[in-house]
Coordinates of N, CA and C in Angstrom, one line a residue:
M726 N -105.1 222.4 156.1 CA -105.9 222.5 154.9 C -105.1 222.0 153.7
N727 N -103.8 222.2 153.7 CA -103.0 221.7 152.5 C -102.9 220.2 152.5
R728 N -103.1 219.5 153.5 CA -102.9 218.1 153.6 C -104.2 217.3 153.4
L729 N -105.3 218.0 153.2 CA -106.6 217.2 153.0 C -106.6 216.6 151.7
P730 N -107.1 215.3 151.6 CA -107.2 214.7 150.3 C -108.1 215.4 149.4
I731 N -107.9 215.3 148.1 CA -108.7 216.1 147.1 C -110.2 215.6 147.2
E732 N -110.4 214.4 147.5 CA -111.8 213.9 147.6 C -112.6 214.6 148.8
I733 N -111.9 214.9 149.9 CA -112.5 215.6 151.0 C -112.8 217.0 150.6
L734 N -111.8 217.6 149.9 CA -112.0 219.0 149.4 C -113.2 219.1 148.4
A735 N -113.3 218.0 147.6 CA -114.4 218.0 146.6 C -115.7 217.9 147.3
K736 N -115.8 217.1 148.4 CA -117.0 217.1 149.2 C -117.3 218.4 149.9
I737 N -116.3 219.1 150.4 CA -116.5 220.4 151.0 C -117.0 221.4 149.9
A738 N -116.4 221.3 148.8 CA -116.9 222.3 147.7 C -118.3 222.0 147.3
S739 N -118.7 220.7 147.2 CA -120.1 220.4 146.8 C -121.0 220.9 147.9
Q740 N -120.7 220.8 149.1 CA -121.5 221.2 150.2 C -121.6 222.8 150.2
L741 N -120.5 223.4 149.9 CA -120.5 224.9 149.8 C -121.5 225.3 148.6
K742 N -121.4 224.6 147.5 CA -122.3 224.9 146.4 C -123.7 224.7 146.7
A743 N -124.0 223.6 147.5 CA -125.4 223.3 147.9 C -125.9 224.4 148.8
F744 N -125.0 224.8 149.7 CA -125.4 225.9 150.7 C -125.6 227.2 149.9
Q745 N -124.8 227.5 148.9 CA -124.9 228.7 148.1 C -126.3 228.7 147.4
K746 N -126.8 227.6 146.9 CA -128.0 227.5 146.2 C -129.2 227.8 147.1
K747 N -129.1 227.5 148.4 CA -130.2 227.7 149.3 C -130.3 229.1 149.7
R748 N -129.2 229.9 149.7 CA -129.2 231.2 150.2 C -129.4 232.2 149.0
I749 N -130.3 233.2 149.2 CA -130.6 234.2 148.2 C -130.4 235.5 148.8
G750 N -130.0 236.5 147.9 CA -129.9 237.9 148.4 C -128.5 238.3 148.7
P751 N -128.3 239.4 149.4 CA -127.0 240.0 149.6 C -126.1 239.1 150.5
G752 N -126.6 238.3 151.3 CA -125.8 237.5 152.2 C -125.4 236.2 151.6
R753 N -125.6 236.0 150.3 CA -125.3 234.8 149.6 C -123.8 234.5 149.6
L754 N -123.5 233.2 149.8 CA -122.2 232.7 149.8 C -121.6 232.8 148.4
R755 N -120.4 233.3 148.3 CA -119.7 233.3 147.0 C -118.5 232.3 147.1
L756 N -118.4 231.6 146.0 CA -117.3 230.6 146.0 C -116.0 231.1 145.5
A757 N -116.0 232.3 144.8 CA -114.7 232.8 144.3 C -113.6 233.1 145.3
P758 N -113.9 233.5 146.5 CA -112.8 233.7 147.5 C -112.1 232.4 147.8
F759 N -112.8 231.3 147.7 CA -112.1 230.0 148.0 C -111.1 229.6 147.0
L760 N -111.1 230.3 145.8 CA -110.2 230.0 144.7 C -108.7 230.4 145.1
T761 N -108.6 231.4 146.0 CA -107.3 231.9 146.4 C -106.6 231.2 147.5
I762 N -107.2 230.2 148.1 CA -106.6 229.5 149.2 C -105.3 228.8 148.8
N763 N -105.3 228.0 147.8 CA -104.1 227.4 147.2 C -104.5 226.8 145.8
R764 N -103.6 226.2 145.1 CA -103.8 225.6 143.8 C -104.8 224.5 143.9
T765 N -104.8 223.7 144.9 CA -105.7 222.5 145.0 C -107.1 223.0 145.2
W766 N -107.3 224.0 146.0 CA -108.6 224.6 146.2 C -109.1 225.2 144.9
Q767 N -108.2 225.8 144.2 CA -108.7 226.4 142.9 C -109.2 225.4 142.0
V768 N -108.5 224.3 141.8 CA -109.0 223.2 140.9 C -110.3 222.7 141.4
V769 N -110.5 222.4 142.7 CA -111.7 221.8 143.2 C -112.9 222.8 143.1
I770 N -112.7 224.1 143.4 CA -113.8 225.1 143.4 C -114.1 225.4 141.9
E771 N -113.2 225.5 141.0 CA -113.5 225.7 139.6 C -114.3 224.5 139.1
R772 N -114.1 223.3 139.5 CA -114.9 222.2 139.1 C -116.3 222.4 139.5
E773 N -116.6 222.9 140.7 CA -118.0 223.2 141.1 C -118.6 224.4 140.4
I774 N -117.8 225.5 140.2 CA -118.3 226.7 139.6 C -118.7 226.4 138.1
F775 N -117.8 225.7 137.4 CA -118.0 225.6 135.9 C -118.8 224.3 135.5
R776 N -119.2 223.5 136.5 CA -120.0 222.4 136.2 C -121.4 222.8 135.6
H777 N -122.0 223.8 136.1 CA -123.3 224.3 135.5 C -123.1 225.8 135.5
I778 N -123.1 226.4 134.3 CA -123.0 227.8 134.1 C -124.3 228.3 133.4
G779 N -124.7 229.5 133.8 CA -125.8 230.1 133.2 C -125.4 231.4 132.6
V780 N -125.8 231.7 131.4 CA -125.5 232.9 130.7 C -126.7 233.4 130.0
D781 N -126.8 234.7 129.7 CA -127.9 235.2 128.9 C -127.3 236.0 127.8
T782 N -128.2 236.6 127.0 CA -127.8 237.4 125.8 C -126.7 238.5 126.2
D783 N -126.9 239.1 127.3 CA -126.0 240.2 127.7 C -124.7 239.8 128.2
S784 N -124.7 238.6 128.9 CA -123.4 238.2 129.6 C -122.6 237.2 128.7
L785 N -123.1 236.8 127.6 CA -122.4 235.9 126.7 C -121.0 236.4 126.3
P786 N -120.8 237.7 125.9 CA -119.5 238.1 125.6 C -118.5 238.0 126.7
Q787 N -118.9 238.0 128.0 CA -118.0 237.9 129.1 C -117.4 236.5 129.2
L788 N -117.9 235.5 128.5 CA -117.3 234.2 128.5 C -116.0 234.1 127.8
T789 N -115.8 234.9 126.8 CA -114.5 234.9 126.1 C -113.3 235.0 127.0
P790 N -113.2 236.1 127.8 CA -112.0 236.2 128.6 C -111.9 235.1 129.7
I791 N -113.0 234.7 130.2 CA -113.0 233.7 131.3 C -112.5 232.3 130.8
L792 N -112.9 232.0 129.5 CA -112.6 230.7 128.9 C -111.5 230.8 127.9
S793 N -110.5 231.7 128.1 CA -109.4 231.8 127.1 C -108.2 231.2 127.7
G794 N -107.2 230.9 126.9 CA -106.0 230.3 127.3 C -106.1 228.9 127.8
S795 N -105.0 228.4 128.3 CA -105.0 227.0 128.8 C -105.9 226.7 130.0
A796 N -106.1 227.7 130.8 CA -107.0 227.6 131.9 C -108.4 227.5 131.3
G797 N -108.7 228.2 130.2 CA -110.0 228.2 129.6 C -110.3 226.8 129.0
D798 N -109.3 226.1 128.5 CA -109.5 224.8 128.0 C -109.9 223.9 129.1
R799 N -109.2 224.0 130.2 CA -109.6 223.1 131.4 C -111.0 223.5 131.9
R800 N -111.4 224.7 131.9 CA -112.7 225.1 132.4 C -113.8 224.7 131.4
I801 N -113.5 224.7 130.1 CA -114.5 224.2 129.1 C -114.8 222.8 129.3
R802 N -113.8 222.0 129.6 CA -114.0 220.6 129.9 C -114.8 220.3 131.1
L803 N -114.8 221.2 132.0 CA -115.6 221.1 133.3 C -117.1 221.3 133.1
I804 N -117.5 222.1 132.0 CA -118.9 222.4 131.8 C -119.7 221.2 131.5
Q805 N -120.6 220.9 132.3 CA -121.5 219.8 132.0 C -122.9 220.3 131.6
K806 N -123.3 221.4 132.1 CA -124.6 222.0 131.7 C -124.4 223.5 131.4
L807 N -124.8 223.9 130.3 CA -124.8 225.3 129.9 C -126.2 225.8 129.7
E808 N -126.6 226.7 130.5 CA -128.0 227.2 130.4 C -127.9 228.6 129.8
F809 N -128.6 228.8 128.6 CA -128.6 230.1 127.9 C -130.0 230.6 127.9
H810 N -130.1 231.9 128.3 CA -131.4 232.6 128.3 C -131.3 233.7 127.3
Y811 N -132.2 233.6 126.4 CA -132.4 234.7 125.4 C -133.2 235.8 126.0
L812 N -132.7 237.0 126.0 CA -133.4 238.1 126.6 C -134.1 238.9 125.5
R813 N -135.4 239.0 125.7 CA -136.2 239.8 124.7 C -136.5 241.1 125.3
N814 N -136.6 242.1 124.5 CA -137.0 243.4 125.0 C -138.5 243.4 125.1
L815 N -139.0 244.1 126.1 CA -140.4 244.2 126.3 C -141.0 245.1 125.2
V816 N -142.0 244.7 124.6 CA -142.6 245.5 123.5 C -144.1 245.9 123.9
P817 N -144.5 247.0 123.5 CA -145.9 247.4 123.8 C -146.9 246.4 123.1
F818 N -148.0 246.3 123.8 CA -149.1 245.4 123.2 C -149.7 246.1 122.0
L819 N -149.8 245.3 120.9 CA -150.4 245.8 119.7 C -151.6 245.0 119.4
T820 N -152.6 245.6 118.8 CA -153.8 244.8 118.4 C -153.6 244.3 117.0
P821 N -154.3 243.3 116.6 CA -154.2 242.7 115.3 C -154.4 243.7 114.2
T822 N -155.1 244.8 114.4 CA -155.3 245.8 113.4 C -154.0 246.5 113.1
Q823 N -153.0 246.5 113.9 CA -151.7 247.1 113.7 C -150.8 246.1 113.1
L824 N -151.2 245.4 112.0 CA -150.5 244.3 111.4 C -149.1 244.6 111.0
S825 N -148.9 245.7 110.4 CA -147.5 246.1 109.9 C -146.6 246.3 111.0
E826 N -147.0 246.9 112.1 CA -146.2 247.0 113.3 C -145.9 245.7 114.0
L827 N -146.9 244.8 114.0 CA -146.7 243.5 114.6 C -145.6 242.7 113.8
R828 N -145.7 242.8 112.4 CA -144.7 242.1 111.6 C -143.3 242.7 111.8
E829 N -143.2 244.0 111.9 CA -141.9 244.6 112.2 C -141.3 244.2 113.5
Q830 N -142.2 244.1 114.5 CA -141.7 243.6 115.9 C -141.2 242.2 115.8
Q831 N -142.0 241.4 115.1 CA -141.6 240.0 114.9 C -140.3 239.8 114.1
R832 N -140.2 240.6 113.1 CA -138.9 240.6 112.3 C -137.7 241.0 113.2
Q833 N -137.9 242.0 114.0 CA -136.8 242.5 114.8 C -136.5 241.4 115.9
A834 N -137.5 240.8 116.5 CA -137.3 239.8 117.5 C -136.6 238.5 116.8
N835 N -137.0 238.2 115.6 CA -136.4 237.0 114.9 C -134.9 237.4 114.6
E836 N -134.6 238.6 114.2 CA -133.3 239.0 113.9 C -132.4 239.0 115.1
S837 N -132.9 239.5 116.2 CA -132.2 239.5 117.5 C -131.9 238.0 118.0
F838 N -132.9 237.2 117.9 CA -132.8 235.8 118.3 C -131.7 235.1 117.4
S839 N -131.7 235.4 116.1 CA -130.8 234.7 115.2 C -129.3 235.2 115.5
E840 N -129.2 236.5 115.8 CA -127.8 237.0 116.2 C -127.4 236.3 117.5
S841 N -128.3 236.2 118.5 CA -127.9 235.6 119.8 C -127.5 234.1 119.6
M842 N -128.2 233.4 118.7 CA -127.9 232.0 118.5 C -126.6 231.9 117.7
K843 N -126.3 232.8 116.8 CA -125.1 232.7 116.0 C -123.9 232.9 117.0
A844 N -124.1 233.9 117.9 CA -123.0 234.2 118.9 C -122.8 232.9 119.8
L845 N -123.9 232.4 120.3 CA -123.8 231.2 121.2 C -123.1 230.0 120.5
F846 N -123.6 229.7 119.3 CA -123.0 228.5 118.6 C -121.6 228.8 118.1
G847 N -121.3 230.1 117.9 CA -119.9 230.5 117.5 C -119.0 230.2 118.7
H848 N -119.5 230.5 119.9 CA -118.7 230.1 121.1 C -118.5 228.6 121.2
L849 N -119.6 227.9 121.0 CA -119.5 226.4 121.1 C -118.6 225.8 120.1
K850 N -118.7 226.3 118.9 CA -117.8 225.8 117.8 C -116.4 226.1 118.1
G851 N -116.1 227.3 118.6 CA -114.7 227.6 119.0 C -114.2 226.7 120.1
W852 N -115.1 226.3 121.1 CA -114.7 225.4 122.1 C -114.4 224.0 121.6
E853 N -115.2 223.6 120.6 CA -115.0 222.3 120.0 C -113.7 222.2 119.3
E854 N -113.4 223.3 118.5 CA -112.1 223.4 117.8 C -110.9 223.4 118.7
R855 N -111.0 224.1 119.8 CA -109.9 224.2 120.8 C -109.7 222.8 121.5
L856 N -110.8 222.2 121.8 CA -110.6 220.9 122.5 C -110.1 219.8 121.5
D857 N -110.6 219.9 120.3 CA -110.0 218.9 119.3 C -108.6 219.2 119.0
A858 N -108.2 220.4 118.9 CA -106.8 220.8 118.7 C -105.9 220.3 119.8
S859 N -106.3 220.4 121.0 CA -105.5 220.0 122.1 C -105.4 218.4 122.2
R860 N -106.3 217.7 121.6 CA -106.3 216.2 121.5 C -106.2 215.6 122.9
T861 N -106.7 216.3 123.9 CA -106.7 215.8 125.2 C -108.0 215.2 125.6
V862 N -109.0 215.4 124.8 CA -110.3 214.8 125.1 C -110.7 213.8 124.1
A863 N -110.8 212.6 124.5 CA -111.1 211.5 123.6 C -112.6 211.6 123.2
A864 N -112.9 211.1 122.0 CA -114.3 211.2 121.5 C -115.2 210.5 122.4
G865 N -116.3 211.2 122.7 CA -117.4 210.6 123.5 C -117.2 210.7 125.0
Q866 N -116.1 211.3 125.4 CA -115.8 211.4 126.9 C -116.4 212.7 127.4
H867 N -116.7 213.6 126.6 CA -117.1 214.9 127.1 C -118.5 215.2 126.6
Q868 N -119.4 215.5 127.5 CA -120.8 215.9 127.1 C -121.2 217.2 127.7
M869 N -122.0 217.9 127.0 CA -122.5 219.1 127.6 C -124.0 219.2 127.2
R870 N -124.8 219.5 128.2 CA -126.2 219.7 128.0 C -126.5 221.2 127.9
L871 N -127.2 221.5 126.8 CA -127.6 222.9 126.5 C -129.1 223.1 126.8
L872 N -129.4 224.1 127.6 CA -130.8 224.4 127.9 C -131.0 225.8 127.4
L873 N -132.1 226.0 126.6 CA -132.4 227.3 126.1 C -133.7 227.8 126.7
G874 N -133.6 229.1 127.2 CA -134.8 229.7 127.8 C -135.0 231.1 127.2
K875 N -136.2 231.6 127.5 CA -136.5 233.0 127.0 C -137.0 233.8 128.2
E876 N -136.5 235.0 128.3 CA -136.9 235.9 129.4 C -137.0 237.3 128.8
F877 N -137.7 238.2 129.5 CA -137.8 239.6 129.1 C -136.8 240.4 129.8
R878 N -136.1 241.2 129.0 CA -135.1 242.2 129.6 C -135.9 243.3 130.3
Q879 N -135.4 243.6 131.5 CA -136.0 244.8 132.2 C -135.3 246.0 131.7
K880 N -136.1 247.0 131.3 CA -135.5 248.2 130.8 C -134.9 249.0 131.9
E881 N -135.5 249.1 133.1 CA -134.9 249.8 134.2 C -135.1 249.0 135.4
A882 N -134.2 249.2 136.4 CA -134.3 248.4 137.6 C -135.5 248.9 138.4
V883 N -136.1 247.9 139.0 CA -137.3 248.2 139.9 C -136.8 248.7 141.2
P884 N -137.2 249.9 141.6 CA -136.6 250.4 142.9 C -137.1 249.6 144.1
P885 N -136.3 249.4 145.1 CA -136.7 248.6 146.2 C -137.8 249.4 147.0
M886 N -138.6 248.6 147.7 CA -139.6 249.1 148.6 C -139.0 249.9 149.7
P887 N -139.5 251.0 150.1 CA -138.9 251.7 151.3 C -139.2 250.9 152.5
P888 N -138.3 251.0 153.5 CA -138.6 250.3 154.8 C -139.8 250.8 155.5
S889 N -140.5 249.9 156.1 CA -141.7 250.4 156.8 C -141.3 251.0 158.1
H890 N -142.1 252.0 158.6 CA -141.8 252.7 159.8 C -142.6 252.0 160.9
T891 N -142.0 251.5 161.9 CA -142.7 250.8 162.9 C -143.4 251.7 163.8
E892 N -143.0 253.0 163.9 CA -143.7 253.9 164.7 C -145.1 254.3 164.2
D893 N -145.4 253.9 162.9 CA -146.7 254.2 162.4 C -147.7 253.1 162.7
I894 N -147.3 252.0 163.3 CA -148.2 250.9 163.6 C -148.8 251.1 165.0
V895 N -150.1 251.1 165.0 CA -150.8 251.3 166.3 C -151.4 249.9 166.7
V896 N -151.0 249.4 167.8 CA -151.5 248.2 168.3 C -152.7 248.4 169.2
P897 N -153.9 247.8 168.9 CA -155.0 248.0 169.8 C -154.8 247.4 171.2
P898 N -155.4 248.0 172.2 CA -155.2 247.5 173.5 C -155.8 246.1 173.7
L899 N -155.2 245.3 174.5 CA -155.8 244.0 174.8 C -157.1 244.1 175.5
P900 N -158.0 243.1 175.4 CA -159.3 243.2 176.1 C -159.2 243.5 177.6
A901 N -158.2 243.0 178.3 CA -158.1 243.2 179.7 C -157.7 244.7 180.0
Q902 N -157.0 245.3 179.0 CA -156.6 246.7 179.3 C -157.6 247.7 178.8
S903 N -158.5 247.4 178.0 CA -159.4 248.4 177.4 C -160.5 248.7 178.5
P904 N -161.0 250.0 178.4 CA -162.0 250.4 179.3 C -163.3 249.6 179.0
A905 N -164.2 249.6 180.0 CA -165.4 248.7 179.9 C -166.4 249.2 178.9
N906 N -166.4 250.5 178.6 CA -167.4 251.1 177.7 C -167.0 251.1 176.3
V907 N -165.7 250.6 175.9 CA -165.2 250.6 174.5 C -165.5 249.2 174.0
P908 N -166.1 249.0 172.8 CA -166.3 247.7 172.3 C -165.0 247.1 171.8
L909 N -164.9 245.8 171.9 CA -163.7 245.1 171.5 C -163.6 245.1 170.0
E910 N -162.3 245.3 169.5 CA -162.1 245.3 168.0 C -161.6 243.9 167.6
A911 N -161.8 243.7 166.3 CA -161.3 242.4 165.7 C -159.8 242.4 165.8
P912 N -159.2 241.2 166.1 CA -157.8 241.1 166.1 C -157.2 241.4 164.8
G913 N -156.0 241.9 164.7 CA -155.3 242.2 163.5 C -154.5 243.5 163.6
R914 N -153.9 243.9 162.5 CA -153.1 245.1 162.5 C -154.0 246.3 162.2
H915 N -153.7 247.4 162.9 CA -154.4 248.6 162.7 C -153.4 249.7 162.4
F916 N -153.5 250.4 161.3 CA -152.6 251.4 161.0 C -153.2 252.8 161.1
A917 N -152.4 253.6 161.7 CA -152.9 255.0 161.8 C -152.1 255.8 160.8
R918 N -152.7 256.8 160.2 CA -152.1 257.7 159.3 C -151.6 258.9 160.0
R919 N -150.4 259.3 159.7 CA -149.9 260.6 160.3 C -150.3 261.7 159.4
P920 N -150.6 262.9 160.0 CA -151.0 264.0 159.1 C -149.8 264.6 158.4

């Protein structure tokens, strides 16, 4: 593993990233454990991890420790696409007759959005100043695409569905097994309720 060319490791990392995107749920592949193999793997995997990062209103403050120090400067240079999702609180539906409450909700939403944008662009400005101070990035060689989205914040987690009990499923007998005097039922699942 230590003797593989960096180009081969980069191909492996991109394949791992593609595999990670296809898998969803608890069995999803995580790239972070590959960072600990050795220094070369760390550089290659970080390139894949930081190429496209997604943050939202709640996770934006977590970027500061991740992107601090000299390692942070290197990671900032790796970012090609930054996806930021502004999280809005769910608000109750109001009718147009409740105009003052509608205006207050809009004012609060605007204030929250402004604060989120100030925080985001504060981070971006700080990154620009750090990269300019290090003089290691020539003008025009680094680009970042910023995508802005809007989502609703869930106030509480949705509880998972309980597992179904297979013993509650009643399968009708096949036509060959049913008695002659019983009419045939339509195919499909039939559920019996337990008392």
